[in-house]
Short mmCIF file of C-alpha atoms and ligand atoms in Angstrom, two decimals:
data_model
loop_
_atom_site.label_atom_id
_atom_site.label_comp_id
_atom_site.label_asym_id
_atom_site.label_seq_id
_atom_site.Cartn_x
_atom_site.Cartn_y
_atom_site.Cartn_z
CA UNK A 189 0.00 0.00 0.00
CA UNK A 190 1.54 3.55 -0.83
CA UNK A 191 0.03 6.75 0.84
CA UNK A 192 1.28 10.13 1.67
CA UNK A 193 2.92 8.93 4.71
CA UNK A 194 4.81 5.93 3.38
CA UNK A 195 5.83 8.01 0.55
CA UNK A 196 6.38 10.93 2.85
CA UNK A 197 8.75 8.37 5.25
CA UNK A 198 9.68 6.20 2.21
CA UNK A 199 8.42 2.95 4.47
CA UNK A 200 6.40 -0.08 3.58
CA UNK A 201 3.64 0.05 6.40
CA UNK A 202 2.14 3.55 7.69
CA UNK A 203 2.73 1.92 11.13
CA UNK A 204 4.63 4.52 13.51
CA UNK A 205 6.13 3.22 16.55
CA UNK A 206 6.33 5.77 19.19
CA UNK A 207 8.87 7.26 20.76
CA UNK A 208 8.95 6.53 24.69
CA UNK A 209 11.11 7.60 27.57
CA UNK A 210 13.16 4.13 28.67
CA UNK A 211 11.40 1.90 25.98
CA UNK A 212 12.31 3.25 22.62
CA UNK A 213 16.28 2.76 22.63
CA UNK A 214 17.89 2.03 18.98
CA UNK A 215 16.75 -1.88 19.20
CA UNK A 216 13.35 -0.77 19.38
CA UNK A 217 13.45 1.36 16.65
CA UNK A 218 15.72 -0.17 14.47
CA UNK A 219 13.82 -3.71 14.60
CA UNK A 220 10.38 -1.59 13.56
CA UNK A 221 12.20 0.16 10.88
CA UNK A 222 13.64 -3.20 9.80
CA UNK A 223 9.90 -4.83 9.69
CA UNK A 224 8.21 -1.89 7.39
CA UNK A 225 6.96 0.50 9.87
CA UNK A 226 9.11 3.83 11.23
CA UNK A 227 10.86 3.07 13.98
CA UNK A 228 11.87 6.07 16.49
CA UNK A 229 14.45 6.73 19.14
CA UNK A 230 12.68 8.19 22.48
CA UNK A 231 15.55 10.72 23.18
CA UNK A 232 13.35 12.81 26.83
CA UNK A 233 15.13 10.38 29.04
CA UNK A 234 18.78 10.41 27.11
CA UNK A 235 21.72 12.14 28.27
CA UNK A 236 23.58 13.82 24.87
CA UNK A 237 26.14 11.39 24.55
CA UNK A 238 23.58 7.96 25.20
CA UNK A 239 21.48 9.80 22.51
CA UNK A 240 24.22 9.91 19.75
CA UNK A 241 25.32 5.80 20.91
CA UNK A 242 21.73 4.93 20.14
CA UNK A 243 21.82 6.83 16.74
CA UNK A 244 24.79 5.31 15.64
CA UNK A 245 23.54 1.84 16.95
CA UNK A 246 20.38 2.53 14.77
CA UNK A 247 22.56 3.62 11.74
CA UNK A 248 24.53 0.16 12.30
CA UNK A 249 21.34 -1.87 12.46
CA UNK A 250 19.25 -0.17 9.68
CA UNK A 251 19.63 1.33 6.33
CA UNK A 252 15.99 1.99 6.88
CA UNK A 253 14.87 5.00 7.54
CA UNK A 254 14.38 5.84 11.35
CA UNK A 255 13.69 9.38 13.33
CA UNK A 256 13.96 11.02 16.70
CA UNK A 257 11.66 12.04 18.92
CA UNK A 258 12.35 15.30 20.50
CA UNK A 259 10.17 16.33 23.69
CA UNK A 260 10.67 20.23 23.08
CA UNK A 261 11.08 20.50 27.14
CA UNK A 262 14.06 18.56 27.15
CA UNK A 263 16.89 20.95 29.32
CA UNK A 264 19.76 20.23 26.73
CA UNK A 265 17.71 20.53 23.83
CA UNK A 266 20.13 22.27 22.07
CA UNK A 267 22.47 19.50 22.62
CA UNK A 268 20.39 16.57 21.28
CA UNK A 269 19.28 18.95 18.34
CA UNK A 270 22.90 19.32 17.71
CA UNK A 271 23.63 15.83 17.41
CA UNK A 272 20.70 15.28 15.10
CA UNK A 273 21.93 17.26 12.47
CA UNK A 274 25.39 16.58 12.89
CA UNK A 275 24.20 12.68 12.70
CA UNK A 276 22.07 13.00 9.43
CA UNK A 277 18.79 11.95 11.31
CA UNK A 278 16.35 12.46 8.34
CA UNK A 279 12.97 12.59 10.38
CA UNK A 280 12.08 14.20 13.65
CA UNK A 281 8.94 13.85 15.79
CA UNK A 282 8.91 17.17 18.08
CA UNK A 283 6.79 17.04 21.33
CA UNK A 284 5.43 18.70 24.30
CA UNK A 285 6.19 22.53 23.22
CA UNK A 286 5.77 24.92 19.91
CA UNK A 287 7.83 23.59 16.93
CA UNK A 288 8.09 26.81 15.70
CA UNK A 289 11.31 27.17 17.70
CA UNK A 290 13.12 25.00 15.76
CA UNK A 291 11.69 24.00 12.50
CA UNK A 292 14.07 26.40 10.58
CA UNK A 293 16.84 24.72 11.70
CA UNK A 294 15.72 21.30 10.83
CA UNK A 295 14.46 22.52 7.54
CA UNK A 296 17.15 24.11 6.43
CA UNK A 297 19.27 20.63 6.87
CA UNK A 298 16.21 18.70 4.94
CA UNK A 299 15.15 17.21 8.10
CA UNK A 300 11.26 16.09 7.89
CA UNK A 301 9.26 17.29 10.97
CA UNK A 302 6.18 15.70 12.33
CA UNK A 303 4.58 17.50 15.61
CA UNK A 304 2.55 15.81 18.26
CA UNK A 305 -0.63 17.36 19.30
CA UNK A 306 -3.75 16.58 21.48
CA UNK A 307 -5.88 19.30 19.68
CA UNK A 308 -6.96 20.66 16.25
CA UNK A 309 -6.06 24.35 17.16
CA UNK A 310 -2.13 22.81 17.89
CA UNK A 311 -2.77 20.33 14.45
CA UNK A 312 -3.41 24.04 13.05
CA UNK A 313 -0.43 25.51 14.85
CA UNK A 314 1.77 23.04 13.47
CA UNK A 315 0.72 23.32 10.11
CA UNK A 316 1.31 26.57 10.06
CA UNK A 317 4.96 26.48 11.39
CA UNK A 318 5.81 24.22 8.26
CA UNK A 319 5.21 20.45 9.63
CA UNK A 320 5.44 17.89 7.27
CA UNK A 321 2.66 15.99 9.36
CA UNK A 322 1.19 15.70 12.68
CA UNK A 323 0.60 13.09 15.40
CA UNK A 324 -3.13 13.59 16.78
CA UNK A 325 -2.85 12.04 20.28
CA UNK A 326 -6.09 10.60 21.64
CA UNK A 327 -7.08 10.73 25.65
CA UNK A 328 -6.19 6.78 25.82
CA UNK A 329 -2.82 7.29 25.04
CA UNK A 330 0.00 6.41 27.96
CA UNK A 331 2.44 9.52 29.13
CA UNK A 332 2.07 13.24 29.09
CA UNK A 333 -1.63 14.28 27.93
CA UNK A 334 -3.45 16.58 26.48
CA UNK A 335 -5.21 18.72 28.76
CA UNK A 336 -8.59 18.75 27.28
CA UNK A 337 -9.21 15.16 27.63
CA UNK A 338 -10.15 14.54 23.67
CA UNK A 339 -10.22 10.86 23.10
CA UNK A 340 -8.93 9.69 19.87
CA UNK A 341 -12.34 8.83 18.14
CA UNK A 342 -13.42 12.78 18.43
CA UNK A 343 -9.57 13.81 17.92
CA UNK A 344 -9.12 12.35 14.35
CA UNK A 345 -11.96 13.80 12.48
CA UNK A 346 -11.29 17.21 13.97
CA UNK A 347 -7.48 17.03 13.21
CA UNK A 348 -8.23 15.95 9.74
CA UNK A 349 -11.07 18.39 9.25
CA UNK A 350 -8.36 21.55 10.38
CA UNK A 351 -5.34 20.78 8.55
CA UNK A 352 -4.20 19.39 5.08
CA UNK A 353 -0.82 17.70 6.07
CA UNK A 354 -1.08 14.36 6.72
CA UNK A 355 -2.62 12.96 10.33
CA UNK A 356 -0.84 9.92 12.03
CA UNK A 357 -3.40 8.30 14.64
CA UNK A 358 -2.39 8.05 18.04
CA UNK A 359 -3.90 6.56 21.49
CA UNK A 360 -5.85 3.38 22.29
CA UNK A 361 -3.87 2.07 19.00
CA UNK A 362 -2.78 -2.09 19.19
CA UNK A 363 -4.09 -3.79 16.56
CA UNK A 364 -5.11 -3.58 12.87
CA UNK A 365 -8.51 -3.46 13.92
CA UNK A 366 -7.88 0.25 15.67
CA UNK A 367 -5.73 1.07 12.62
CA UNK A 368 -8.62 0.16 10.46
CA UNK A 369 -11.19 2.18 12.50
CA UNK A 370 -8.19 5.30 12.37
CA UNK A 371 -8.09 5.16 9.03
CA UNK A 372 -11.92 4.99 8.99
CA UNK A 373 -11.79 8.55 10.57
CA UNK A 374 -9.53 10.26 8.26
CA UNK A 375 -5.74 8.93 9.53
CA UNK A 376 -3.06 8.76 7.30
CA UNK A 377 -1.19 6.23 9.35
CA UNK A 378 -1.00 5.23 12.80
CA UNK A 379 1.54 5.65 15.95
CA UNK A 380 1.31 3.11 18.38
CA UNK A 381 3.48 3.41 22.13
CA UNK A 382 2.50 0.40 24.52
CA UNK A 383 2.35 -2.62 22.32
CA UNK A 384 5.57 -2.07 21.80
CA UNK A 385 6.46 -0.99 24.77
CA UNK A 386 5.99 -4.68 25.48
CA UNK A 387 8.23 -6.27 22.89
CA UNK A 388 11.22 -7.84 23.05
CA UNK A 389 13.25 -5.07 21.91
CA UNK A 390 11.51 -2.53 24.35
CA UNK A 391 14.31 -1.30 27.10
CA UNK A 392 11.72 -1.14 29.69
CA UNK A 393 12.20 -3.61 32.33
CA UNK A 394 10.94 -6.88 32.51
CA UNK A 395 9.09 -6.50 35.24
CA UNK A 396 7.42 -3.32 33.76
CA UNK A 397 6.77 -5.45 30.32
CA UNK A 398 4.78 -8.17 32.22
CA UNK A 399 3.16 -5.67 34.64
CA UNK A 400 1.61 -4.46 31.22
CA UNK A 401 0.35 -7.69 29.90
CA UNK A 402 -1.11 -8.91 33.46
CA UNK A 403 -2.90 -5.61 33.30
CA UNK A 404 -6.80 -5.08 33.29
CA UNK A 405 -9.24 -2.51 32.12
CA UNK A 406 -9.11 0.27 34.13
CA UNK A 407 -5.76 -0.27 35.28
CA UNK A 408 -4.72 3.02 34.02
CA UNK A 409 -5.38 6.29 34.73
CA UNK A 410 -4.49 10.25 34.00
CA UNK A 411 -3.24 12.10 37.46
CA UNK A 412 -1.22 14.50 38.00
CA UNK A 413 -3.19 17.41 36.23
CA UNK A 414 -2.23 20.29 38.27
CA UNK A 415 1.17 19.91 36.99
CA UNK A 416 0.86 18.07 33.95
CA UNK A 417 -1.58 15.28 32.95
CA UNK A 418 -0.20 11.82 32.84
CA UNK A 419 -1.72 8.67 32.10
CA UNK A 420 -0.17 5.83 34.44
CA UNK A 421 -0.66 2.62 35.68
CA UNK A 422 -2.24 2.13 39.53
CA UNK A 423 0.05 1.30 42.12
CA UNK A 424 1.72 2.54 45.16
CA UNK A 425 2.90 5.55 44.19
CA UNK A 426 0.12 6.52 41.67
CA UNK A 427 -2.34 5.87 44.66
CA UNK A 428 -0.11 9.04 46.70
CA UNK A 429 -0.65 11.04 44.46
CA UNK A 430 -4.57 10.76 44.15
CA UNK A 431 -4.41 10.74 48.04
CA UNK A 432 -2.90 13.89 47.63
CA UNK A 433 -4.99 15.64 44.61
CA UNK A 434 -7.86 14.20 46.87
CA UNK A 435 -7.24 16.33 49.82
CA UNK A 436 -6.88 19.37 47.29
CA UNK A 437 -2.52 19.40 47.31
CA UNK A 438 -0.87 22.23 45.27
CA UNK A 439 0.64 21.87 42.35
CA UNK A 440 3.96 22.18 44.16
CA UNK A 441 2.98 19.39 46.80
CA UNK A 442 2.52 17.26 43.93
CA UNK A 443 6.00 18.02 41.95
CA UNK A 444 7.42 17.35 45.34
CA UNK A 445 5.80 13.71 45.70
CA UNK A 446 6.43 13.19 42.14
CA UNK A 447 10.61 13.86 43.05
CA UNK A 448 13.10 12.84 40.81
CA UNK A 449 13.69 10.21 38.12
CA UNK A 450 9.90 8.80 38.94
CA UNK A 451 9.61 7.05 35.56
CA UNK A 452 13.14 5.64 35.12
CA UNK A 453 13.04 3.76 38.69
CA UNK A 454 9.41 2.15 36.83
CA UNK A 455 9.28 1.55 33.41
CA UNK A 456 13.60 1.13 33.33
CA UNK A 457 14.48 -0.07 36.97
CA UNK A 458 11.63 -1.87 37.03
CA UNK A 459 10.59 -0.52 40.92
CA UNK A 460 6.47 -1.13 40.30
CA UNK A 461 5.42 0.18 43.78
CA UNK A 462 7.13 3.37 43.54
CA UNK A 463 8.35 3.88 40.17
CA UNK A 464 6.18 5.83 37.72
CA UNK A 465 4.38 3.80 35.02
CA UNK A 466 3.74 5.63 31.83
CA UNK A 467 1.34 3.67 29.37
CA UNK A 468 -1.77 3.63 27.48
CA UNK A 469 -5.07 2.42 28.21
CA UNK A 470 -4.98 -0.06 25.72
CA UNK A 471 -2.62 -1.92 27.12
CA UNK A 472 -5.69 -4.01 29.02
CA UNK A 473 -5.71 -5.69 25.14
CA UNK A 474 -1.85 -6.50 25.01
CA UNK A 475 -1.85 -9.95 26.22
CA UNK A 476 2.32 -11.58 25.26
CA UNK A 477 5.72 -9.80 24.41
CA UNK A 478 6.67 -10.66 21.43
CA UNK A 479 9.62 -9.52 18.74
CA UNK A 480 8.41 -5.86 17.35
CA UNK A 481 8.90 -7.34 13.51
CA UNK A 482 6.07 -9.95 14.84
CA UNK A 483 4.23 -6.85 16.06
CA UNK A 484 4.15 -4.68 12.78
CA UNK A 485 2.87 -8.16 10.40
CA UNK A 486 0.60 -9.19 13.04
CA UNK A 487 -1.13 -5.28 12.65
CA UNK A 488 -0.62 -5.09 8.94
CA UNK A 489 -2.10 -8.88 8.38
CA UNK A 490 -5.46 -7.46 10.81
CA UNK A 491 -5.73 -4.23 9.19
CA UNK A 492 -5.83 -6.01 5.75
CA UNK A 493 -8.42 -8.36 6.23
CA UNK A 494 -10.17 -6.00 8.20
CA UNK A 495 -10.52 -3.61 5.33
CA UNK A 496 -11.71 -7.14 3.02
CA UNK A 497 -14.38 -7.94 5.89
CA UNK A 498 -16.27 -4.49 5.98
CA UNK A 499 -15.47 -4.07 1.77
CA UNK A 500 -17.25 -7.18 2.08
CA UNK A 501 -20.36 -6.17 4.08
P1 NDP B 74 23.51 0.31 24.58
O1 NDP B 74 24.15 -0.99 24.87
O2 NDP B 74 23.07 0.59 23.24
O3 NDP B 74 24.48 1.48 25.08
C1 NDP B 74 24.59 2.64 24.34
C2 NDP B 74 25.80 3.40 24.77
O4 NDP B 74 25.54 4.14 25.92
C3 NDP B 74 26.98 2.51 25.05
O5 NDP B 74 28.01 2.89 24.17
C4 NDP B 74 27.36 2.84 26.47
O6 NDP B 74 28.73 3.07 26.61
C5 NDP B 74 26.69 4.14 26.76
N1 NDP B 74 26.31 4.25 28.13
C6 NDP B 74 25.74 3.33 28.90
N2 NDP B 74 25.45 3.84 30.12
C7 NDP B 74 25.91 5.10 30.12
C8 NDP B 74 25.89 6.15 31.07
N3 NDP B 74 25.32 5.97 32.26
N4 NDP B 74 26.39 7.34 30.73
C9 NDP B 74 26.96 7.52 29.54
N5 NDP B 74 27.00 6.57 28.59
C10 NDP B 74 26.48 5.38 28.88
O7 NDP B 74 22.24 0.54 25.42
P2 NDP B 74 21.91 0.09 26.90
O8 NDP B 74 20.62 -0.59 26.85
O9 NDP B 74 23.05 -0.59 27.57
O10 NDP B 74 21.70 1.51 27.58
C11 NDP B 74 22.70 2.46 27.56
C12 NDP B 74 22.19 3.72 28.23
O11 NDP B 74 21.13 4.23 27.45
C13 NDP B 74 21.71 3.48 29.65
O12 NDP B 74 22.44 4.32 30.51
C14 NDP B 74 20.25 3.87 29.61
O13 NDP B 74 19.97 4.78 30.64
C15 NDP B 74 20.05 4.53 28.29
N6 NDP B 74 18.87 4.05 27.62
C16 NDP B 74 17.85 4.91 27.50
C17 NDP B 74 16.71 4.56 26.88
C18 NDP B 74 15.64 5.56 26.78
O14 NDP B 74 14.55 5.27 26.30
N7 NDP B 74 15.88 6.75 27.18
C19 NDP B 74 16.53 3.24 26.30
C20 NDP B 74 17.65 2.38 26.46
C21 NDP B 74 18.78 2.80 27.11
P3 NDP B 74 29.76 1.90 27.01
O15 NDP B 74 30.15 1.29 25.71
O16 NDP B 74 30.83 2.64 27.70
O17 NDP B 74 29.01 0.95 27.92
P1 NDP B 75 12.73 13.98 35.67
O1 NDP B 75 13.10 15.40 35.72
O2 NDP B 75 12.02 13.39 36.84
O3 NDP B 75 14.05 13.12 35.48
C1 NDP B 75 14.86 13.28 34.37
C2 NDP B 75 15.21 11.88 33.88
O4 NDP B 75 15.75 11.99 32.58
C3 NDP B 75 16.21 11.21 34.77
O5 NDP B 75 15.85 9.87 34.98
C4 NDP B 75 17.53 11.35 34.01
O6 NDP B 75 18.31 10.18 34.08
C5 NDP B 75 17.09 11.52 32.56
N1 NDP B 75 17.85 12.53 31.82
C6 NDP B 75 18.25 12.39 30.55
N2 NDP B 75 18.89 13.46 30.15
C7 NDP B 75 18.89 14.36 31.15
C8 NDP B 75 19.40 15.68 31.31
N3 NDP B 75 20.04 16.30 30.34
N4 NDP B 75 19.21 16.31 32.48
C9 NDP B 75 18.56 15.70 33.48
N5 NDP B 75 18.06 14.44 33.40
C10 NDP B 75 18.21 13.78 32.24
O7 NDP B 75 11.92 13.80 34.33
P2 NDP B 75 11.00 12.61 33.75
O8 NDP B 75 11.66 11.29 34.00
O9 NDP B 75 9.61 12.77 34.21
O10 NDP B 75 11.04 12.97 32.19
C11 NDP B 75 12.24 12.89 31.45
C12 NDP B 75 12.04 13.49 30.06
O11 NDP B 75 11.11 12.76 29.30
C13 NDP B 75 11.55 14.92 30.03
O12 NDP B 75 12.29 15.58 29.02
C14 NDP B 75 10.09 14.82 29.64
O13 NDP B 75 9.68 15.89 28.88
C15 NDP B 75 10.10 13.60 28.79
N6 NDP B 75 8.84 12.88 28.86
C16 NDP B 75 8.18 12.59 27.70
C17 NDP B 75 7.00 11.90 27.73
C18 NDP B 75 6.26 11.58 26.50
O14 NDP B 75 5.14 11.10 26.60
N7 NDP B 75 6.79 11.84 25.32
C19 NDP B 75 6.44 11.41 28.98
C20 NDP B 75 7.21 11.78 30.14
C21 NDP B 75 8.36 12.47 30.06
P3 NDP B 75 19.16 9.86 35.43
O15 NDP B 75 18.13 9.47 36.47
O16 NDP B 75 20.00 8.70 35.00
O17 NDP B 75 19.91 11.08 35.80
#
């Protein structure tokens, strides 16, 4: 199948794995990019240097294309943006801040940029600034949030409906079946986080990988609003912080619960009591870890005869 995002990407599948703090190292990546999809690099919880090993790890396990995500809030920004360009990444998927910023920098090096948002008037923002596409992020989806709460069903069709670039679905996104019902709403291509978080490429921890198959419906939740809305997984630490919202804590009481290094001692340390455990509702449907080449047929075969069933009907 060709589109305007595997042309745009120059990749088999329009099947977007997402970049994610302490999952998304260059195995993760470069095994999607290897199957078809677009793998990407999570660079928010890499220090400079680890970013540039894992590029050059990618670069040695690839000659697919791959890209970086870049969480706009990162403190050496300038750093990692650095080492993208000096590296020849060709694709970069900015998040959590304005692209504006930077997207004459990566333009003017013939980077493509695709921006995350969790709204059409950001879509429209981002379109403006000179994205090559944008990531609509539904409510379901695991990690920061957007702050209206727009699930991914309403999301799409407004996202589509305000801009002309191409829309990658994102949240509540496992199987070809979802895909199918994205691209039933307008997507151009899909970005799934948590069923790969739980492959065997995924750097999370073990324990954090089986944590997210065992789990249930209604297992995860958003918290953490005052400060900025995360979707987690209950457990020790997630049930502080409601305690706290509960009795009406500041946003200040809450950064200092929250501390330092939350989400590494959880999803890479593997700590499930008190680490924090970003990922997506739909991981209640992610039942075995499996190799992320497995992952990307198993959603292509679905979304395929999917699309025969209802041409069918
Ligand atoms: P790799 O085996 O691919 O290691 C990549 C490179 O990172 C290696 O060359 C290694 O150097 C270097 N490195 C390892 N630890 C550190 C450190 N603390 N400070 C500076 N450089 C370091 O990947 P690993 O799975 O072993 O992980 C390497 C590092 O990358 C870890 O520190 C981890 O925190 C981080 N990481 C982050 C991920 C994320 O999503 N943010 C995902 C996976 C890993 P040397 O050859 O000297 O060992
Ligand atoms: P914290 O401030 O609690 O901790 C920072 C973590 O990032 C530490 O674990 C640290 O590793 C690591 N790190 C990597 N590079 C740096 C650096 N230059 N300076 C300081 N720490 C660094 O932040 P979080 O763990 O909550 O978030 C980390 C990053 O990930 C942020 O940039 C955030 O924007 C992004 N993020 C993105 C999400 C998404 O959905 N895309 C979700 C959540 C966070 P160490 O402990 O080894 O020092």
């Amino acid at each position: 199948m060709e589109n305007r995002i595997t042309q745009l990407f120059e990749i088999k599948y329009p099947i977007i794995q997402a970049g994610m703090i302490w999952c998304s190292g260059w195995e993760l990546a470069s095994a999607v990019s290897n199957a078809g999809g677009l793998g990407i690099i999570g660079s928010g919880s890499m220090y400079p240097q680890i970013l540039q090993e894992h590029i050059l790890k990618c670069k040695a396990s690839t000659v697919k294309p791959f890209a970086v995500n870049v969480p706009l809030l990162y403190p050496d920004i300038d750093k990692h943006i650095k080492i993208i360009l000096d590296e020849q990444v060709k694709i970069v998927f900015t998040s959590a801040g304005n692209p504006k910023t930077w997207i004459s920098i990566f333009k003017d090096h013939g980077v493509k940029v695709v921006h995350v948002v969790s709204s059409s008037k950001f879509a429209k923002k981002a379109e403006d600034a000179g994205c090559d596409a944008v990531v609509a992020e539904g409510f379901e989806a695991g990690g920061h949030n957007g702050r209206e709460e727009t699930t991914t069903m309403v999301l799409i069709p407004l996202v589509k409906n305000a801009v002309h670039i191409p829309v990658i679905a994102a949240g509540g996104i496992a199987t070809g079946s979802a895909m199918l019902a994205a691209f039933a709403l307008g997507a151009d291509g899909v970005q799934i986080g948590t069923r790969f978080a739980a492959s065997i490429e995924s750097s999370a921890h073990d324990a954090f990988k089986q944590k997210i198959i065992s789990s249930e419906e209604g297992d995860t939740l958003l918290a953490m609003k005052k400060v900025v809305p995360v979707r987690m997984m209950r457990n020790k630490f997630f049930d502080e912080i409601q305690q706290a919202e509960d009795r009406g804590a500041t946003a200040d009481e809450l950064k200092q619960i929250l501390g330092r290094a939350r989400a590494k001692k959880g999803m890479f340390e593997g700590d499930l009591d008190n680490g924090e455990l970003e990922i997506g509702e739909v991981s209640a449907q992610v039942r075995e870890i499996k190799p992320a080449a497995e992952i990307v047929e198993e959603i292509w075969q679905e979304f395929i005869k999917g699309k025969e069933k209802l041409a069918a009907m």
